[in-house]
Coordinates of C-alpha atoms in Angstrom, one line a residue:
Chain P
M2 CA 0.0 0.0 0.0
S3 CA 1.4 3.4 -1.0
G4 CA 2.0 6.1 1.4
L5 CA -0.5 8.2 -0.5
V6 CA -3.3 5.7 -0.2
K7 CA -2.5 5.3 3.5
A8 CA -2.8 9.0 4.1
W9 CA -6.1 9.1 2.2
L10 CA -7.4 6.2 4.3
A11 CA -6.3 7.8 7.5
G12 CA -8.0 11.1 6.4
G13 CA -11.2 9.2 5.6
A14 CA -11.1 7.4 9.0
M15 CA -10.7 10.7 10.7
L16 CA -13.6 12.2 8.9
A17 CA -15.7 9.2 9.9
L18 CA -14.7 9.7 13.5
V19 CA -15.8 13.4 13.4
A20 CA -19.1 12.4 11.8
S21 CA -19.8 9.6 14.2
P22 CA -22.2 10.8 16.9
A23 CA -21.1 8.2 19.5
L24 CA -17.5 9.3 19.4
A25 CA -17.5 12.9 18.4
S26 CA -20.5 14.1 20.5
E27 CA -23.5 12.8 22.4
R28 CA -25.5 15.2 20.3
P29 CA -26.2 13.5 17.0
F30 CA -27.0 16.7 15.1
N31 CA -25.3 19.3 17.2
L32 CA -28.2 21.7 16.8
G33 CA -29.6 24.2 19.3
K34 CA -28.0 26.1 22.1
I35 CA -27.7 25.2 25.7
A36 CA -30.4 26.9 27.7
T37 CA -29.2 29.0 30.7
P38 CA -30.8 28.6 34.1
E39 CA -32.3 32.1 33.7
E40 CA -33.9 31.2 30.4
V41 CA -35.4 28.0 31.8
A42 CA -36.7 29.7 34.9
G43 CA -38.5 32.3 32.8
W44 CA -40.4 29.8 30.7
D45 CA -40.7 26.8 33.1
I46 CA -43.9 28.0 34.8
D47 CA -45.7 24.7 35.3
V48 CA -46.7 23.5 38.8
R49 CA -47.2 19.7 39.3
P50 CA -49.6 18.0 41.7
D51 CA -46.7 17.2 44.0
G52 CA -45.9 21.0 44.1
L53 CA -42.8 20.7 42.0
G54 CA -42.4 24.0 40.1
A55 CA -44.4 26.1 42.6
P56 CA -42.6 29.4 43.0
V57 CA -41.8 30.8 46.4
G58 CA -44.8 32.8 47.7
M59 CA -48.0 32.7 49.6
G60 CA -51.5 34.1 49.9
N61 CA -54.7 33.9 51.9
A62 CA -58.4 34.3 51.0
I63 CA -58.8 37.6 52.9
D64 CA -56.2 39.2 50.6
G65 CA -57.5 37.2 47.7
E66 CA -61.0 38.6 47.8
E67 CA -59.7 42.0 46.8
I68 CA -57.5 40.9 43.9
Y69 CA -60.2 38.5 42.8
A70 CA -62.8 41.3 42.7
D71 CA -60.4 43.4 40.7
R72 CA -59.0 40.9 38.2
C73 CA -61.5 38.0 38.0
A74 CA -65.1 38.9 39.0
A75 CA -65.9 40.8 35.8
C76 CA -66.2 37.4 34.1
H77 CA -66.5 34.9 36.9
G78 CA -68.9 36.9 39.2
D79 CA -68.3 38.3 42.7
F80 CA -68.8 34.8 44.2
G81 CA -67.5 32.6 41.4
E82 CA -71.1 32.2 40.1
A83 CA -70.0 33.4 36.6
V84 CA -71.3 36.1 34.3
D85 CA -72.9 35.0 30.9
N86 CA -71.1 32.0 29.4
W87 CA -67.9 32.3 31.5
P88 CA -66.9 29.4 33.7
V89 CA -68.5 28.9 37.1
L90 CA -65.8 28.6 39.7
V91 CA -67.7 27.9 43.0
G92 CA -70.3 25.3 44.1
G93 CA -71.6 22.3 42.2
E94 CA -71.0 19.8 45.0
G95 CA -73.2 16.7 44.6
T96 CA -74.1 17.5 41.0
L97 CA -71.6 15.3 39.1
D98 CA -73.9 12.3 39.0
S99 CA -76.9 14.3 37.9
H100 CA -77.9 15.3 34.3
D101 CA -76.9 18.9 35.1
P102 CA -73.4 18.5 36.4
V103 CA -71.7 21.7 37.5
K104 CA -68.0 21.3 37.2
T105 CA -66.2 23.9 39.3
T106 CA -62.8 24.1 40.9
G107 CA -64.5 22.9 44.1
S108 CA -66.7 20.2 42.7
Y109 CA -64.5 18.8 40.0
W110 CA -60.9 19.8 39.9
P111 CA -58.7 17.1 41.5
Y112 CA -55.6 19.2 42.3
A113 CA -55.1 22.7 43.8
S114 CA -51.8 22.8 41.9
T115 CA -53.8 22.9 38.7
M116 CA -55.5 26.1 39.9
Y117 CA -52.2 27.8 40.5
D118 CA -50.7 26.5 37.2
Y119 CA -53.7 27.6 35.1
I120 CA -54.4 31.0 36.8
Y121 CA -50.8 32.1 36.6
R122 CA -50.3 31.0 32.9
A123 CA -53.6 32.0 31.4
M124 CA -55.5 34.4 33.7
P125 CA -56.9 37.0 33.6
F126 CA -58.2 36.2 30.2
G127 CA -56.2 38.3 27.8
E128 CA -53.6 39.3 30.4
A129 CA -51.7 36.1 30.7
Q130 CA -48.8 35.9 33.2
S131 CA -49.5 39.3 34.6
L132 CA -50.2 38.2 38.1
T133 CA -47.5 38.1 40.7
Y134 CA -46.8 34.8 42.5
D135 CA -48.3 36.0 45.7
E136 CA -51.4 37.4 43.9
T137 CA -51.8 34.0 42.2
Y138 CA -51.6 32.2 45.6
Q139 CA -54.2 34.7 47.0
I140 CA -56.7 34.0 44.2
V141 CA -56.2 30.2 44.6
A142 CA -56.8 30.7 48.4
F143 CA -59.9 32.8 47.8
L144 CA -61.4 30.1 45.5
L145 CA -60.5 27.3 47.9
Y146 CA -62.2 29.3 50.7
M147 CA -65.3 30.0 48.6
N148 CA -65.5 26.3 47.9
D149 CA -65.3 25.5 51.7
I150 CA -61.9 23.7 51.3
I151 CA -59.8 26.0 53.5
E152 CA -60.4 28.7 56.1
D153 CA -60.1 32.4 55.1
D154 CA -56.8 32.9 57.0
F155 CA -55.1 29.8 55.6
E156 CA -51.9 30.7 53.8
V157 CA -51.6 28.8 50.5
S158 CA -48.0 28.6 49.5
H159 CA -45.3 26.8 47.5
E160 CA -44.9 24.5 50.5
N161 CA -48.5 23.3 50.7
I162 CA -49.9 23.7 47.2
G163 CA -49.0 20.1 46.6
T164 CA -50.7 18.8 49.7
I165 CA -54.1 20.5 49.7
E166 CA -56.8 17.8 49.4
M167 CA -59.5 18.6 46.8
P168 CA -63.0 17.1 47.3
N169 CA -63.0 15.3 43.9
R170 CA -59.5 14.0 44.1
D171 CA -60.6 10.4 43.7
G172 CA -63.3 11.2 41.1
F173 CA -61.1 10.2 38.2
F174 CA -60.1 6.9 36.9
M175 CA -57.6 5.4 34.4
P176 CA -56.4 3.7 32.4
D177 CA -58.8 4.4 29.5
P178 CA -61.3 1.5 29.4
R179 CA -61.9 1.9 25.7
P180 CA -62.5 0.4 23.2
D181 CA -66.0 0.1 24.6
A182 CA -69.6 -0.1 23.3
Q183 CA -68.7 -2.8 20.8
P184 CA -71.2 -5.1 19.2
V185 CA -71.5 -8.6 20.7
A186 CA -71.0 -10.4 17.4
S187 CA -67.6 -10.2 15.8
E188 CA -69.2 -9.3 12.5
P189 CA -71.6 -6.4 12.5
C190 CA -75.2 -7.1 11.3
M191 CA -75.7 -6.4 7.6
T192 CA -79.4 -7.4 6.9
N193 CA -82.7 -7.2 8.7
C194 CA -80.9 -5.8 11.8
D195 CA -83.1 -5.4 14.9
V196 CA -82.6 -1.7 15.5
P197 CA -85.1 1.1 16.4
T198 CA -86.0 3.4 13.5
N199 CA -88.6 5.7 15.0
I200 CA -87.7 9.3 14.9
I201 CA -87.5 10.6 18.4
G202 CA -85.8 13.9 17.8
R203 CA -85.1 16.4 15.0
A204 CA -82.4 19.1 15.2
R205 CA -84.7 21.3 13.1
D206 CA -87.2 21.4 15.9
I207 CA -84.7 22.4 18.5
D208 CA -83.8 25.4 16.3
V209 CA -80.4 26.4 17.6
T210 CA -78.4 25.9 14.4
P211 CA -76.9 29.1 13.0
E212 CA -77.9 30.4 9.6
Q213 CA -81.0 28.2 9.1
E214 CA -81.7 26.9 5.7
S215 CA -84.2 28.8 3.6
Chain Z
M27 CA -73.3 39.6 -9.3
A28 CA -71.3 41.7 -11.7
E29 CA -72.4 44.8 -9.8
D30 CA -70.4 43.6 -6.8
K31 CA -67.1 43.6 -8.6
N32 CA -64.6 46.0 -7.3
R33 CA -62.5 48.2 -9.6
N34 CA -59.7 45.6 -9.7
G35 CA -62.1 43.0 -10.9
T36 CA -62.4 40.9 -7.7
F37 CA -65.6 40.3 -5.9
S38 CA -66.6 42.1 -2.7
R39 CA -66.4 39.5 0.1
R40 CA -69.1 41.2 2.0
S41 CA -71.7 41.0 -0.8
L42 CA -70.9 37.4 -1.4
I43 CA -71.1 36.4 2.2
G44 CA -74.4 38.3 2.5
G45 CA -75.7 36.6 -0.5
A46 CA -74.8 33.2 0.8
A47 CA -76.5 33.9 4.1
A48 CA -79.6 35.1 2.4
L49 CA -79.8 32.2 0.0
G50 CA -79.0 29.5 2.6
S51 CA -77.3 26.3 1.7
V52 CA -80.1 24.7 -0.1
G53 CA -80.5 27.8 -2.4
L54 CA -76.8 27.7 -3.2
S55 CA -77.0 24.1 -4.1
R56 CA -79.8 24.9 -6.5
V57 CA -77.6 27.4 -8.2
A58 CA -75.0 24.8 -8.6
T59 CA -77.4 22.4 -10.3
G60 CA -78.0 24.9 -13.1
A61 CA -81.7 25.4 -12.2
E62 CA -81.3 29.1 -12.3
A63 CA -78.8 29.3 -15.2
N64 CA -78.8 32.3 -17.5
P65 CA -79.8 30.9 -21.0
D66 CA -77.6 33.5 -22.6
N67 CA -74.5 31.6 -21.3
L68 CA -75.7 28.2 -22.4
P69 CA -75.2 26.4 -25.7
P70 CA -75.6 27.4 -28.5
N71 CA -74.8 30.9 -27.2
V72 CA -71.3 32.2 -26.6
S73 CA -70.9 32.5 -22.8
E74 CA -70.2 36.0 -21.4
W75 CA -66.8 35.0 -20.1
T76 CA -65.6 33.7 -23.5
P77 CA -65.0 36.8 -25.7
Y78 CA -63.0 38.9 -23.2
L79 CA -59.6 38.6 -21.6
G80 CA -59.6 37.4 -18.0
A81 CA -57.4 38.5 -15.1
G82 CA -53.7 38.5 -15.5
V83 CA -51.1 36.6 -13.5
D84 CA -50.5 39.5 -11.2
A85 CA -54.2 39.8 -10.1
N86 CA -53.9 37.2 -7.3
P87 CA -50.3 36.6 -6.1
Y88 CA -51.8 34.2 -3.5
G89 CA -54.7 32.4 -5.2
M90 CA -58.1 32.3 -3.7
P91 CA -61.1 30.1 -4.5
S92 CA -63.7 31.3 -7.1
P93 CA -66.0 33.9 -5.6
Y94 CA -68.8 31.5 -6.4
E95 CA -67.3 29.2 -3.7
E96 CA -67.4 31.9 -1.0
H97 CA -70.0 30.0 0.9
V98 CA -67.4 27.3 1.6
I99 CA -66.2 28.7 4.8
R100 CA -65.6 27.7 8.4
R101 CA -68.5 28.6 10.6
N102 CA -68.9 28.9 14.4
V103 CA -71.9 28.5 16.7
E104 CA -72.0 31.8 18.7
W105 CA -73.9 30.5 21.7
L106 CA -71.5 27.7 22.4
T107 CA -68.8 29.8 24.0
A108 CA -68.3 33.1 25.9
S109 CA -65.9 34.7 23.4
T110 CA -64.6 34.1 19.9
E111 CA -61.0 34.0 21.3
S112 CA -61.7 30.9 23.3
S113 CA -63.9 29.1 20.9
V114 CA -64.2 26.8 17.9
N115 CA -65.3 26.9 14.3
F116 CA -66.1 24.0 12.0
T117 CA -64.7 22.6 8.8
P118 CA -67.3 22.5 5.9
L119 CA -66.9 18.8 5.4
H120 CA -70.0 18.7 3.2
E121 CA -68.3 20.9 0.6
L122 CA -65.0 19.0 0.3
E123 CA -63.8 16.2 -1.9
G124 CA -61.0 13.6 -1.4
F125 CA -59.3 13.4 1.9
V126 CA -57.1 16.6 2.1
T127 CA -58.5 19.6 3.9
P128 CA -57.5 22.9 2.3
N129 CA -55.5 24.9 4.8
G130 CA -57.9 27.8 5.0
L131 CA -60.8 25.5 5.8
C132 CA -59.2 23.5 8.7
F133 CA -61.4 24.1 11.8
E134 CA -59.9 26.3 14.5
R135 CA -60.0 25.7 18.2
H136 CA -58.0 28.0 20.4
H137 CA -58.2 29.1 24.0
G138 CA -56.7 32.5 24.0
G139 CA -56.9 33.7 20.4
V140 CA -54.4 33.3 17.6
P141 CA -51.0 34.8 18.6
E142 CA -48.9 36.6 16.0
V143 CA -45.6 34.8 16.5
I144 CA -42.6 36.4 14.9
P145 CA -40.7 33.5 13.2
T146 CA -37.2 35.0 13.9
D147 CA -38.1 35.3 17.5
Y148 CA -39.6 31.9 17.8
R149 CA -37.8 29.4 20.1
L150 CA -38.5 25.9 21.2
M151 CA -37.1 25.0 24.7
I152 CA -36.6 21.4 25.9
N153 CA -36.0 21.1 29.6
G154 CA -36.5 18.8 32.6
L155 CA -35.1 15.3 32.8
V156 CA -32.6 15.6 30.0
D157 CA -28.8 15.6 29.7
R158 CA -28.8 19.0 28.1
E159 CA -31.6 21.6 28.2
L160 CA -31.6 23.1 24.7
I161 CA -33.2 26.0 22.9
F162 CA -33.9 25.7 19.1
T163 CA -34.6 28.3 16.5
L164 CA -37.1 27.5 13.8
E165 CA -34.3 27.2 11.2
E166 CA -32.5 24.8 13.5
L167 CA -35.6 22.6 13.7
K168 CA -35.7 22.5 10.0
R169 CA -32.2 21.1 9.8
F170 CA -33.2 17.9 11.5
P171 CA -34.2 14.9 9.4
Q172 CA -37.7 15.7 8.2
T173 CA -40.9 13.6 8.0
N174 CA -43.9 14.1 5.8
R175 CA -47.1 12.4 6.9
F176 CA -50.9 12.8 6.4
Y177 CA -52.9 12.8 9.7
F178 CA -56.4 13.7 10.7
L179 CA -56.8 16.0 13.7
E180 CA -60.1 15.7 15.5
C181 CA -61.2 17.7 18.6
A182 CA -62.3 15.4 21.4
A183 CA -65.5 17.4 21.6
N184 CA -66.5 16.9 18.0
G185 CA -70.2 15.9 18.1
G186 CA -70.2 16.8 21.8
M187 CA -73.5 18.7 21.4
E188 CA -75.2 15.5 20.2
W189 CA -74.9 13.3 23.2
R190 CA -78.5 13.8 24.4
G191 CA -80.2 14.1 21.0
A192 CA -80.0 15.6 17.6
Q193 CA -79.3 19.3 18.3
L194 CA -77.4 21.0 15.4
N195 CA -78.9 20.6 11.9
G196 CA -75.7 20.4 10.0
C197 CA -72.9 18.1 8.9
Q198 CA -70.5 21.0 9.5
F199 CA -71.6 21.7 13.0
T200 CA -71.9 18.1 14.2
F201 CA -68.8 16.6 12.5
G202 CA -66.7 19.6 11.4
M203 CA -64.1 19.6 14.2
V204 CA -61.8 17.4 12.2
H205 CA -59.4 18.1 9.4
N206 CA -56.7 16.2 7.5
V207 CA -53.5 17.7 6.1
Q208 CA -50.0 16.6 5.3
Y209 CA -47.5 17.7 8.0
T210 CA -43.9 18.4 7.5
G211 CA -41.7 18.3 10.6
V212 CA -39.2 16.6 12.8
L213 CA -39.9 13.5 14.8
L214 CA -39.7 14.1 18.6
K215 CA -37.6 11.1 19.0
D216 CA -34.9 12.9 17.0
L217 CA -35.2 15.9 19.2
A218 CA -35.1 13.6 22.2
R219 CA -31.8 12.1 21.1
E220 CA -30.4 15.6 20.8
V221 CA -31.2 16.6 24.4
G222 CA -30.5 13.1 25.8
V223 CA -33.5 11.9 27.8
K224 CA -32.8 10.6 31.3
P225 CA -34.1 7.1 32.1
D226 CA -36.6 8.2 34.7
A227 CA -38.4 10.5 32.2
K228 CA -41.9 9.0 31.7
W229 CA -43.9 12.0 30.6
I230 CA -43.6 15.2 28.6
L231 CA -45.4 18.5 29.2
A232 CA -46.1 20.3 25.9
E233 CA -46.7 24.0 26.3
G234 CA -47.8 26.7 23.9
G235 CA -46.7 30.2 23.6
D236 CA -50.2 31.6 23.2
S237 CA -52.2 33.6 25.8
A238 CA -53.7 30.3 27.1
G239 CA -50.2 28.8 27.6
M240 CA -51.9 25.6 26.5
N241 CA -50.3 22.7 28.3
R242 CA -50.8 18.9 28.1
S243 CA -49.0 15.8 29.4
I244 CA -48.2 13.1 27.0
P245 CA -46.6 9.7 27.9
I246 CA -43.1 9.1 26.6
E247 CA -44.1 6.0 24.7
K248 CA -46.2 8.1 22.4
I249 CA -43.6 10.8 22.1
M250 CA -41.0 8.3 21.0
D251 CA -43.4 6.6 18.6
D252 CA -44.8 9.0 16.1
C253 CA -45.1 12.6 17.5
M254 CA -43.7 15.4 15.5
I255 CA -43.0 19.1 15.7
A256 CA -44.4 20.3 12.4
W257 CA -43.8 23.6 10.7
A258 CA -45.7 23.0 7.4
M259 CA -49.1 21.8 6.4
N260 CA -50.1 20.8 2.9
G261 CA -46.8 22.0 1.6
E262 CA -46.8 25.6 3.0
A263 CA -46.0 27.1 6.4
L264 CA -48.6 26.4 9.1
R265 CA -51.4 28.9 9.1
P266 CA -51.4 31.2 12.1
E267 CA -54.6 29.6 13.5
Q268 CA -53.0 26.2 13.2
G269 CA -49.9 27.1 15.2
Y270 CA -47.5 29.1 13.1
P271 CA -44.6 28.7 13.1
A272 CA -44.6 25.3 14.8
R273 CA -47.0 22.9 16.5
L274 CA -47.1 19.5 18.1
V275 CA -48.5 16.6 16.0
V276 CA -49.9 13.7 18.1
P277 CA -51.2 11.2 15.5
G278 CA -54.6 9.7 16.2
W279 CA -55.0 11.4 19.6
E280 CA -57.4 14.2 20.6
G281 CA -56.7 17.5 19.0
N282 CA -56.3 19.4 22.3
M283 CA -52.9 17.6 22.8
W284 CA -51.6 18.9 19.4
V285 CA -50.2 22.0 21.1
K286 CA -50.0 25.0 18.7
W287 CA -47.4 27.8 18.8
I288 CA -45.4 25.3 20.8
R289 CA -42.7 26.9 22.9
R290 CA -41.6 24.3 25.4
L291 CA -41.3 20.5 26.0
E292 CA -40.5 19.4 29.6
F293 CA -39.5 15.8 30.4
G294 CA -40.7 14.6 33.8
D295 CA -41.5 11.5 35.8
M296 CA -45.2 12.1 36.3
P297 CA -48.2 13.7 34.5
Y298 CA -48.6 17.4 35.2
M299 CA -52.4 17.4 35.6
A300 CA -52.9 20.6 33.7
R301 CA -56.3 22.3 33.5
E302 CA -57.0 20.8 30.1
E303 CA -56.5 17.2 31.3
T304 CA -58.4 17.5 34.6
S305 CA -61.2 20.0 34.5
K306 CA -61.5 19.6 30.7
Y307 CA -61.0 16.7 28.3
T308 CA -62.1 14.2 31.0
D309 CA -65.2 12.2 30.4
L310 CA -67.8 12.4 33.1
M311 CA -69.7 9.1 33.5
E312 CA -73.2 8.5 34.8
D313 CA -72.1 7.7 38.3
G314 CA -70.2 11.0 38.7
N315 CA -66.7 9.6 38.2
A316 CA -64.7 10.7 35.2
R317 CA -62.4 8.9 32.8
M318 CA -59.0 10.6 32.6
F319 CA -56.4 10.4 29.8
T320 CA -58.8 9.2 27.1
W321 CA -56.5 10.1 24.3
V322 CA -57.3 8.0 21.3
M323 CA -59.9 9.1 18.8
D324 CA -62.0 6.0 18.1
A325 CA -63.2 5.1 14.6
K326 CA -65.9 7.4 13.2
S327 CA -67.5 8.2 9.9
V328 CA -70.0 10.7 8.5
V329 CA -72.0 10.9 5.3
T330 CA -71.2 14.4 3.9
S331 CA -73.7 14.2 1.0
P332 CA -76.6 13.9 1.3
S333 CA -76.5 15.8 4.6
P334 CA -78.5 18.7 6.2
E335 CA -76.5 21.1 4.0
K336 CA -76.6 18.9 0.9
A337 CA -80.2 18.3 0.0
I338 CA -81.1 15.9 -2.8
L339 CA -82.4 18.2 -5.6
E340 CA -83.4 15.7 -8.3
K341 CA -84.7 12.2 -8.6
G342 CA -82.4 9.6 -10.1
V343 CA -78.8 8.5 -9.6
H344 CA -76.6 10.1 -6.9
Q345 CA -73.3 9.4 -5.3
L346 CA -73.4 9.2 -1.5
K347 CA -70.2 10.6 -0.2
G348 CA -68.5 10.5 3.2
L349 CA -65.4 10.4 5.3
A350 CA -64.1 7.8 7.8
W351 CA -61.2 7.9 10.2
S352 CA -59.6 6.1 13.2
G353 CA -57.0 7.0 15.7
R354 CA -56.1 3.3 16.0
G355 CA -55.0 2.8 12.4
K356 CA -56.3 2.4 9.0
I357 CA -60.0 2.3 8.0
T358 CA -60.8 -1.1 6.6
R359 CA -64.4 -0.9 5.7
V360 CA -67.4 1.5 5.7
D361 CA -71.0 0.3 5.5
V362 CA -73.9 2.5 4.6
S363 CA -77.5 2.1 5.5
L364 CA -80.4 4.0 3.8
D365 CA -83.1 2.6 6.2
G366 CA -81.9 3.6 9.6
G367 CA -79.5 0.7 10.2
R368 CA -81.7 -2.3 9.3
N369 CA -79.8 -3.1 6.1
W370 CA -76.3 -2.2 5.1
Q371 CA -74.2 -2.0 2.0
T372 CA -70.4 -1.8 1.9
A373 CA -69.1 1.5 0.4
E374 CA -66.1 1.9 -1.9
L375 CA -63.0 3.3 -0.2
H376 CA -60.9 5.7 -2.2
G377 CA -57.2 5.3 -1.7
P378 CA -54.7 6.0 -0.6
V379 CA -56.0 4.5 2.7
L380 CA -53.5 5.8 5.3
D381 CA -52.9 5.2 9.0
K382 CA -54.8 7.7 11.2
C383 CA -55.9 9.6 8.2
L384 CA -59.3 10.6 6.7
T385 CA -60.5 8.1 4.1
R386 CA -63.1 9.0 1.4
F387 CA -65.9 6.6 0.7
T388 CA -68.7 6.7 -1.9
L389 CA -71.8 4.6 -2.7
P390 CA -74.0 5.1 -5.7
F391 CA -77.8 5.2 -5.0
E392 CA -81.0 6.0 -6.7
W393 CA -83.5 8.3 -5.2
N394 CA -87.2 8.4 -6.3
G395 CA -88.6 10.8 -3.7
E396 CA -88.9 8.4 -0.8
E397 CA -87.8 9.1 2.8
L398 CA -84.4 7.7 3.6
L399 CA -82.6 7.3 7.0
V400 CA -78.9 7.6 6.0
Q401 CA -76.2 6.2 8.2
S402 CA -72.5 5.2 7.9
R403 CA -70.5 2.7 10.1
A404 CA -66.7 2.7 10.0
M405 CA -64.5 -0.2 10.9
D406 CA -60.7 -0.1 11.4
E407 CA -57.8 -2.5 11.2
T408 CA -58.0 -3.4 14.9
G409 CA -61.6 -4.7 14.3
Y410 CA -63.2 -1.8 16.0
V411 CA -66.7 -1.0 14.8
Q412 CA -68.2 2.5 15.1
P413 CA -70.9 2.2 17.7
T414 CA -74.5 3.4 17.7
I415 CA -75.5 6.3 20.1
D416 CA -77.6 3.8 22.1
A417 CA -74.5 1.6 22.7
L418 CA -72.4 4.7 23.7
Q419 CA -75.0 6.0 26.0
A420 CA -75.5 2.6 27.6
E421 CA -71.8 2.6 28.4
R422 CA -71.1 6.2 29.2
G423 CA -74.4 8.0 29.9
V424 CA -74.9 11.5 28.4
N425 CA -72.6 13.8 30.4
S426 CA -69.3 13.0 28.9
I427 CA -69.2 15.8 26.2
Y428 CA -66.1 14.2 24.7
H429 CA -65.4 11.3 22.4
N430 CA -68.8 11.0 20.8
N431 CA -68.0 8.8 17.8
A432 CA -71.6 7.4 17.4
I433 CA -73.2 6.7 14.1
A434 CA -75.4 9.7 13.0
T435 CA -78.6 9.6 11.1
W436 CA -79.6 12.0 8.3
M437 CA -83.2 11.8 7.3
V438 CA -83.9 12.6 3.6
N439 CA -87.4 14.0 3.5
K440 CA -89.8 13.6 0.5
D441 CA -88.9 17.0 -0.8
G442 CA -85.2 16.1 -0.8
S443 CA -84.3 18.3 2.2
V444 CA -82.2 16.5 4.9
D445 CA -82.5 16.6 8.7
N446 CA -80.2 15.5 11.5
V447 CA -82.5 13.1 13.5
R448 CA -82.3 10.8 16.4
L449 CA -83.8 7.3 16.2
G450 CA -85.1 5.4 19.1

């Protein structure tokens, strides 16, 4: 083998080494930049059910009443009863097994952490991430108090947001039991099937469809 | 309609929309059949558009549909929601052919309006249980190996108004929270290799950069299977209302998880229990308990014509048309009944039949002025059969809002008009 060929082979081998992800870098594509702790802290705003991610702060319902009236009540009502079509936030206990279930933070939401997470990231509607950490804890405390879950002087904080017990904590189940509602026979019926064909309702009669036909 | 032309030769949108509203869908369909044709434009006469030059190539740098198709639009149901910024509109499925949804007709669902994201300022952050927390620009995302796949996207609440009975008299309003486009993007498993996922990572939190900060937990098995970050739909950049410049694609799973304007992915060891996976998108059963994490969209189908917006206007031969889809795989068969489910015929499927993708079906039929009760029933490659509403209600009650994939019934009346009805 000539020296020239050896040099060429060696060069090729070196190129292969550089291109090999396992040897050159653990990053197969070497794209993107390392995020700084400050960058992550600014965007990593989620709060988990165990309290992970909850920022340092606290608030009680007494202070929360004022900020709630100022920032929330225009849509959700002074007592969480809601204005127009906006979500009801308070009440609804004992309605989930009725045909008029009222799903509120008190009657339905399984975790207090979700209240913090959602209010901070998305509320007030159209003014996302404008509340301070303490204001957010105050509003959470006010809603928990209105739903008879805590006392009005209880301080909700990063230390206990993951431990507050919500009334409907055990109202959810998984895993997904579907597929369900399947026919008994493996092959679906094709002829003379025994099914009801009486008309028991017409959308036309309910008359809530926009731009009705002429 | 010529009076409505602007100086530049285009039609006034307002006059056409007004015209469409006044005519109603049945009236427009009559126009389309030629019942109100101007004889001056018909053989043997020279049609009015023939002798003169038409618009030049600079008239419409971004092409739009014919002004005569301006009734083919997304529509919303005002009373459904408190504000249009946290609301939904519906795809006009009854006006579409094939299985691709045009970008401008893909239904919209957002929770804090459509943000105007500046692409040069767009960043995707990946943090949490990873070896390296990284931030990507849009251009960097596009340098990863790319994938192009057709997928349907269906809102879990599609048909949610119909649990207790026939409520909205339209194919668009009862089935239109679904669309089907080709996505171009990077597989999340490639991004996962780049950040180096730690062994104890079991979940991911996907988070949007919109005013709702939309966030959903997704199990890592799905992330590593077929999820993508997409930046294009049907060959062009995502539309703003579909997540421009980048969105999550979660094939076969409920649309709420396909986080738009995606800004962050966090790997973690447990679900985050965000508002949208606890207080919403959980399925309340009759006993007051709720199913959680019901992600897959089960097989479903709809007859798009005839339908409440597509009356039958003449006796004789017609082509029944519809769409079927399944979040569990490919559609294998669609049966159609014209007598409320007593007797069924198998429709023709029009390929390509793709995984987790809308599939077009047709069936020729003859109409002689009799009443029909039209239904379609989809089956997928897992053997799943689209259920009746009675079967779904027996299993789940009427409170669940989400995941109504029941067979619907369109009643063709003797005058050819069509109603959404409930049988029992």
